[in-house]
């Protein structure tokens, strides 16, 4: 119990200061655009994209136990059985892209980033003024 009380403030500190939370809130779209720029640039560098696809794999799993009636004393319980079951698995695979379209997308994202940076600058200054550290 005491250990939990000691760790609680450490977990709350991980959430950031009010100023950091304010800045994160104001720059959420900017971070998303920057992530998309990095992904698009990586696609151009590679010459193809990487997509995540969910495939279903058949695997042997332990069958769920059916409710059983009470066994008479001394009876041997039934052995567990195995069943085939389909389970999802996420795999990454290459995907062909149109490099010209990808370059246009990158240019558009870079323009959007510049617009978001201009809009975020006063918001960040406001966060720093409202929540000084």
JSON list of C-alpha atoms in Angstrom, two decimals:
[
{"chain": "A", "resi": 1, "resn": "UNK", "atom": "CA", "xyz": [0.00, 0.00, 0.00]},
{"chain": "A", "resi": 2, "resn": "UNK", "atom": "CA", "xyz": [2.80, 2.42, 0.90]},
{"chain": "A", "resi": 3, "resn": "UNK", "atom": "CA", "xyz": [4.65, 1.69, -2.33]},
{"chain": "A", "resi": 4, "resn": "UNK", "atom": "CA", "xyz": [1.52, 2.64, -4.32]},
{"chain": "A", "resi": 5, "resn": "UNK", "atom": "CA", "xyz": [1.30, 5.96, -2.50]},
{"chain": "A", "resi": 6, "resn": "UNK", "atom": "CA", "xyz": [4.96, 6.66, -3.25]},
{"chain": "A", "resi": 7, "resn": "UNK", "atom": "CA", "xyz": [4.57, 5.88, -6.97]},
{"chain": "A", "resi": 8, "resn": "UNK", "atom": "CA", "xyz": [1.39, 7.93, -7.41]},
{"chain": "A", "resi": 9, "resn": "UNK", "atom": "CA", "xyz": [3.15, 11.34, -7.48]},
{"chain": "A", "resi": 10, "resn": "UNK", "atom": "CA", "xyz": [5.69, 9.96, -9.96]},
{"chain": "A", "resi": 11, "resn": "UNK", "atom": "CA", "xyz": [2.88, 8.87, -12.28]},
{"chain": "A", "resi": 12, "resn": "UNK", "atom": "CA", "xyz": [1.24, 12.27, -12.03]},
{"chain": "A", "resi": 13, "resn": "UNK", "atom": "CA", "xyz": [4.53, 13.99, -12.87]},
{"chain": "A", "resi": 14, "resn": "UNK", "atom": "CA", "xyz": [4.65, 12.02, -16.12]},
{"chain": "A", "resi": 15, "resn": "UNK", "atom": "CA", "xyz": [1.61, 13.95, -17.34]},
{"chain": "A", "resi": 16, "resn": "UNK", "atom": "CA", "xyz": [3.64, 17.16, -17.68]},
{"chain": "A", "resi": 17, "resn": "UNK", "atom": "CA", "xyz": [3.32, 20.59, -16.20]},
{"chain": "A", "resi": 18, "resn": "UNK", "atom": "CA", "xyz": [0.30, 22.76, -17.01]},
{"chain": "A", "resi": 19, "resn": "UNK", "atom": "CA", "xyz": [2.49, 24.73, -19.43]},
{"chain": "A", "resi": 20, "resn": "UNK", "atom": "CA", "xyz": [3.62, 21.53, -21.21]},
{"chain": "A", "resi": 21, "resn": "UNK", "atom": "CA", "xyz": [0.05, 20.26, -21.44]},
{"chain": "A", "resi": 22, "resn": "UNK", "atom": "CA", "xyz": [-1.08, 23.61, -22.86]},
{"chain": "A", "resi": 23, "resn": "UNK", "atom": "CA", "xyz": [1.70, 23.58, -25.47]},
{"chain": "A", "resi": 24, "resn": "UNK", "atom": "CA", "xyz": [0.94, 19.97, -26.37]},
{"chain": "A", "resi": 25, "resn": "UNK", "atom": "CA", "xyz": [-2.74, 20.81, -26.80]},
{"chain": "A", "resi": 26, "resn": "UNK", "atom": "CA", "xyz": [-1.95, 23.81, -29.02]},
{"chain": "A", "resi": 27, "resn": "UNK", "atom": "CA", "xyz": [0.54, 21.94, -31.22]},
{"chain": "A", "resi": 28, "resn": "UNK", "atom": "CA", "xyz": [-1.34, 18.63, -31.67]},
{"chain": "A", "resi": 29, "resn": "UNK", "atom": "CA", "xyz": [-2.07, 19.25, -35.36]},
{"chain": "A", "resi": 30, "resn": "UNK", "atom": "CA", "xyz": [1.49, 20.41, -35.96]},
{"chain": "A", "resi": 31, "resn": "UNK", "atom": "CA", "xyz": [2.90, 17.17, -34.51]},
{"chain": "A", "resi": 32, "resn": "UNK", "atom": "CA", "xyz": [0.53, 15.13, -36.68]},
{"chain": "A", "resi": 33, "resn": "UNK", "atom": "CA", "xyz": [1.62, 16.98, -39.83]},
{"chain": "A", "resi": 34, "resn": "UNK", "atom": "CA", "xyz": [5.30, 16.54, -38.89]},
{"chain": "A", "resi": 35, "resn": "UNK", "atom": "CA", "xyz": [4.75, 12.78, -38.44]},
{"chain": "A", "resi": 36, "resn": "UNK", "atom": "CA", "xyz": [3.09, 12.64, -41.88]},
{"chain": "A", "resi": 37, "resn": "UNK", "atom": "CA", "xyz": [5.97, 14.60, -43.42]},
{"chain": "A", "resi": 38, "resn": "UNK", "atom": "CA", "xyz": [8.49, 12.15, -41.96]},
{"chain": "A", "resi": 39, "resn": "UNK", "atom": "CA", "xyz": [6.47, 9.19, -43.25]},
{"chain": "A", "resi": 40, "resn": "UNK", "atom": "CA", "xyz": [6.08, 10.70, -46.73]},
{"chain": "A", "resi": 41, "resn": "UNK", "atom": "CA", "xyz": [9.79, 11.57, -46.91]},
{"chain": "A", "resi": 42, "resn": "UNK", "atom": "CA", "xyz": [10.69, 8.00, -45.87]},
{"chain": "A", "resi": 43, "resn": "UNK", "atom": "CA", "xyz": [8.40, 6.67, -48.63]},
{"chain": "A", "resi": 44, "resn": "UNK", "atom": "CA", "xyz": [10.17, 8.87, -51.19]},
{"chain": "A", "resi": 45, "resn": "UNK", "atom": "CA", "xyz": [13.60, 7.80, -49.93]},
{"chain": "A", "resi": 46, "resn": "UNK", "atom": "CA", "xyz": [12.65, 4.10, -50.17]},
{"chain": "A", "resi": 47, "resn": "UNK", "atom": "CA", "xyz": [10.66, 4.41, -53.38]},
{"chain": "A", "resi": 48, "resn": "UNK", "atom": "CA", "xyz": [7.69, 2.55, -51.89]},
{"chain": "A", "resi": 49, "resn": "UNK", "atom": "CA", "xyz": [5.39, 2.74, -48.90]},
{"chain": "A", "resi": 50, "resn": "UNK", "atom": "CA", "xyz": [4.98, 0.25, -46.10]},
{"chain": "A", "resi": 51, "resn": "UNK", "atom": "CA", "xyz": [1.44, -0.66, -45.15]},
{"chain": "A", "resi": 52, "resn": "UNK", "atom": "CA", "xyz": [0.16, -2.60, -42.18]},
{"chain": "A", "resi": 53, "resn": "UNK", "atom": "CA", "xyz": [-2.28, -5.38, -43.04]},
{"chain": "A", "resi": 54, "resn": "UNK", "atom": "CA", "xyz": [-4.17, -7.71, -40.74]},
{"chain": "A", "resi": 55, "resn": "UNK", "atom": "CA", "xyz": [-4.00, -11.34, -41.80]},
{"chain": "A", "resi": 56, "resn": "UNK", "atom": "CA", "xyz": [-5.67, -14.28, -40.11]},
{"chain": "A", "resi": 57, "resn": "UNK", "atom": "CA", "xyz": [-3.51, -17.22, -39.10]},
{"chain": "A", "resi": 58, "resn": "UNK", "atom": "CA", "xyz": [-4.86, -20.59, -38.05]},
{"chain": "A", "resi": 59, "resn": "UNK", "atom": "CA", "xyz": [-3.28, -21.83, -34.84]},
{"chain": "A", "resi": 60, "resn": "UNK", "atom": "CA", "xyz": [-3.74, -24.65, -32.38]},
{"chain": "A", "resi": 61, "resn": "UNK", "atom": "CA", "xyz": [-5.16, -23.38, -29.10]},
{"chain": "A", "resi": 62, "resn": "UNK", "atom": "CA", "xyz": [-6.54, -25.03, -26.01]},
{"chain": "A", "resi": 63, "resn": "UNK", "atom": "CA", "xyz": [-10.28, -25.51, -26.44]},
{"chain": "A", "resi": 64, "resn": "UNK", "atom": "CA", "xyz": [-12.44, -23.71, -23.95]},
{"chain": "A", "resi": 65, "resn": "UNK", "atom": "CA", "xyz": [-13.65, -26.13, -21.32]},
{"chain": "A", "resi": 66, "resn": "UNK", "atom": "CA", "xyz": [-17.31, -26.94, -21.42]},
{"chain": "A", "resi": 67, "resn": "UNK", "atom": "CA", "xyz": [-19.13, -26.91, -18.11]},
{"chain": "A", "resi": 68, "resn": "UNK", "atom": "CA", "xyz": [-19.12, -30.44, -16.86]},
{"chain": "A", "resi": 69, "resn": "UNK", "atom": "CA", "xyz": [-21.34, -32.25, -14.49]},
{"chain": "A", "resi": 70, "resn": "UNK", "atom": "CA", "xyz": [-19.82, -33.35, -11.24]},
{"chain": "A", "resi": 71, "resn": "UNK", "atom": "CA", "xyz": [-17.66, -36.42, -11.80]},
{"chain": "A", "resi": 72, "resn": "UNK", "atom": "CA", "xyz": [-18.25, -39.43, -9.62]},
{"chain": "A", "resi": 73, "resn": "UNK", "atom": "CA", "xyz": [-15.57, -40.00, -7.04]},
{"chain": "A", "resi": 74, "resn": "UNK", "atom": "CA", "xyz": [-12.53, -41.72, -8.50]},
{"chain": "A", "resi": 75, "resn": "UNK", "atom": "CA", "xyz": [-13.44, -40.88, -12.13]},
{"chain": "A", "resi": 76, "resn": "UNK", "atom": "CA", "xyz": [-10.70, -39.54, -14.35]},
{"chain": "A", "resi": 77, "resn": "UNK", "atom": "CA", "xyz": [-11.38, -36.01, -15.64]},
{"chain": "A", "resi": 78, "resn": "UNK", "atom": "CA", "xyz": [-11.35, -35.61, -19.43]},
{"chain": "A", "resi": 79, "resn": "UNK", "atom": "CA", "xyz": [-8.05, -34.55, -21.00]},
{"chain": "A", "resi": 80, "resn": "UNK", "atom": "CA", "xyz": [-7.80, -31.04, -22.39]},
{"chain": "A", "resi": 81, "resn": "UNK", "atom": "CA", "xyz": [-8.25, -30.87, -26.14]},
{"chain": "A", "resi": 82, "resn": "UNK", "atom": "CA", "xyz": [-6.73, -28.65, -28.79]},
{"chain": "A", "resi": 83, "resn": "UNK", "atom": "CA", "xyz": [-8.75, -26.79, -31.41]},
{"chain": "A", "resi": 84, "resn": "UNK", "atom": "CA", "xyz": [-7.89, -24.84, -34.54]},
{"chain": "A", "resi": 85, "resn": "UNK", "atom": "CA", "xyz": [-8.66, -21.16, -34.17]},
{"chain": "A", "resi": 86, "resn": "UNK", "atom": "CA", "xyz": [-8.09, -18.14, -36.41]},
{"chain": "A", "resi": 87, "resn": "UNK", "atom": "CA", "xyz": [-6.15, -15.29, -34.79]},
{"chain": "A", "resi": 88, "resn": "UNK", "atom": "CA", "xyz": [-5.41, -11.86, -36.27]},
{"chain": "A", "resi": 89, "resn": "UNK", "atom": "CA", "xyz": [-1.81, -10.90, -36.93]},
{"chain": "A", "resi": 90, "resn": "UNK", "atom": "CA", "xyz": [-0.63, -7.51, -38.20]},
{"chain": "A", "resi": 91, "resn": "UNK", "atom": "CA", "xyz": [2.12, -7.65, -40.80]},
{"chain": "A", "resi": 92, "resn": "UNK", "atom": "CA", "xyz": [3.95, -4.93, -42.71]},
{"chain": "A", "resi": 93, "resn": "UNK", "atom": "CA", "xyz": [4.36, -5.21, -46.45]},
{"chain": "A", "resi": 94, "resn": "UNK", "atom": "CA", "xyz": [5.63, -2.97, -49.25]},
{"chain": "A", "resi": 95, "resn": "UNK", "atom": "CA", "xyz": [3.14, -1.01, -51.33]},
{"chain": "A", "resi": 96, "resn": "UNK", "atom": "CA", "xyz": [3.76, 0.66, -54.67]},
{"chain": "A", "resi": 97, "resn": "UNK", "atom": "CA", "xyz": [3.28, 4.44, -54.74]},
{"chain": "A", "resi": 98, "resn": "UNK", "atom": "CA", "xyz": [3.25, 7.15, -57.37]},
{"chain": "A", "resi": 99, "resn": "UNK", "atom": "CA", "xyz": [6.39, 9.14, -56.58]},
{"chain": "A", "resi": 100, "resn": "UNK", "atom": "CA", "xyz": [5.11, 12.30, -58.31]},
{"chain": "A", "resi": 101, "resn": "UNK", "atom": "CA", "xyz": [1.94, 12.26, -56.21]},
{"chain": "A", "resi": 102, "resn": "UNK", "atom": "CA", "xyz": [4.00, 11.60, -53.11]},
{"chain": "A", "resi": 103, "resn": "UNK", "atom": "CA", "xyz": [6.19, 14.65, -53.87]},
{"chain": "A", "resi": 104, "resn": "UNK", "atom": "CA", "xyz": [3.05, 16.79, -54.26]},
{"chain": "A", "resi": 105, "resn": "UNK", "atom": "CA", "xyz": [1.73, 15.46, -50.97]},
{"chain": "A", "resi": 106, "resn": "UNK", "atom": "CA", "xyz": [5.03, 16.29, -49.27]},
{"chain": "A", "resi": 107, "resn": "UNK", "atom": "CA", "xyz": [4.98, 19.83, -50.66]},
{"chain": "A", "resi": 108, "resn": "UNK", "atom": "CA", "xyz": [1.41, 20.33, -49.43]},
{"chain": "A", "resi": 109, "resn": "UNK", "atom": "CA", "xyz": [2.28, 18.99, -45.98]},
{"chain": "A", "resi": 110, "resn": "UNK", "atom": "CA", "xyz": [5.30, 21.29, -45.74]},
{"chain": "A", "resi": 111, "resn": "UNK", "atom": "CA", "xyz": [3.10, 24.29, -46.60]},
{"chain": "A", "resi": 112, "resn": "UNK", "atom": "CA", "xyz": [0.59, 23.20, -43.98]},
{"chain": "A", "resi": 113, "resn": "UNK", "atom": "CA", "xyz": [3.37, 22.84, -41.41]},
{"chain": "A", "resi": 114, "resn": "UNK", "atom": "CA", "xyz": [4.50, 26.42, -42.10]},
{"chain": "A", "resi": 115, "resn": "UNK", "atom": "CA", "xyz": [0.92, 27.68, -41.61]},
{"chain": "A", "resi": 116, "resn": "UNK", "atom": "CA", "xyz": [0.54, 25.70, -38.38]},
{"chain": "A", "resi": 117, "resn": "UNK", "atom": "CA", "xyz": [3.90, 26.98, -37.09]},
{"chain": "A", "resi": 118, "resn": "UNK", "atom": "CA", "xyz": [2.76, 30.58, -37.68]},
{"chain": "A", "resi": 119, "resn": "UNK", "atom": "CA", "xyz": [-0.49, 29.88, -35.84]},
{"chain": "A", "resi": 120, "resn": "UNK", "atom": "CA", "xyz": [1.18, 27.97, -33.00]},
{"chain": "A", "resi": 121, "resn": "UNK", "atom": "CA", "xyz": [3.81, 30.61, -32.17]},
{"chain": "A", "resi": 122, "resn": "UNK", "atom": "CA", "xyz": [1.40, 33.06, -30.45]},
{"chain": "A", "resi": 123, "resn": "UNK", "atom": "CA", "xyz": [-0.48, 30.16, -28.80]},
{"chain": "A", "resi": 124, "resn": "UNK", "atom": "CA", "xyz": [2.78, 28.83, -27.33]},
{"chain": "A", "resi": 125, "resn": "UNK", "atom": "CA", "xyz": [3.67, 32.32, -26.10]},
{"chain": "A", "resi": 126, "resn": "UNK", "atom": "CA", "xyz": [0.21, 32.54, -24.48]},
{"chain": "A", "resi": 127, "resn": "UNK", "atom": "CA", "xyz": [0.73, 29.18, -22.78]},
{"chain": "A", "resi": 128, "resn": "UNK", "atom": "CA", "xyz": [4.09, 30.35, -21.41]},
{"chain": "A", "resi": 129, "resn": "UNK", "atom": "CA", "xyz": [2.52, 33.59, -20.15]},
{"chain": "A", "resi": 130, "resn": "UNK", "atom": "CA", "xyz": [-0.45, 31.83, -18.58]},
{"chain": "A", "resi": 131, "resn": "UNK", "atom": "CA", "xyz": [1.58, 29.01, -16.98]},
{"chain": "A", "resi": 132, "resn": "UNK", "atom": "CA", "xyz": [5.08, 30.31, -16.17]},
{"chain": "A", "resi": 133, "resn": "UNK", "atom": "CA", "xyz": [7.47, 27.68, -14.81]}
]
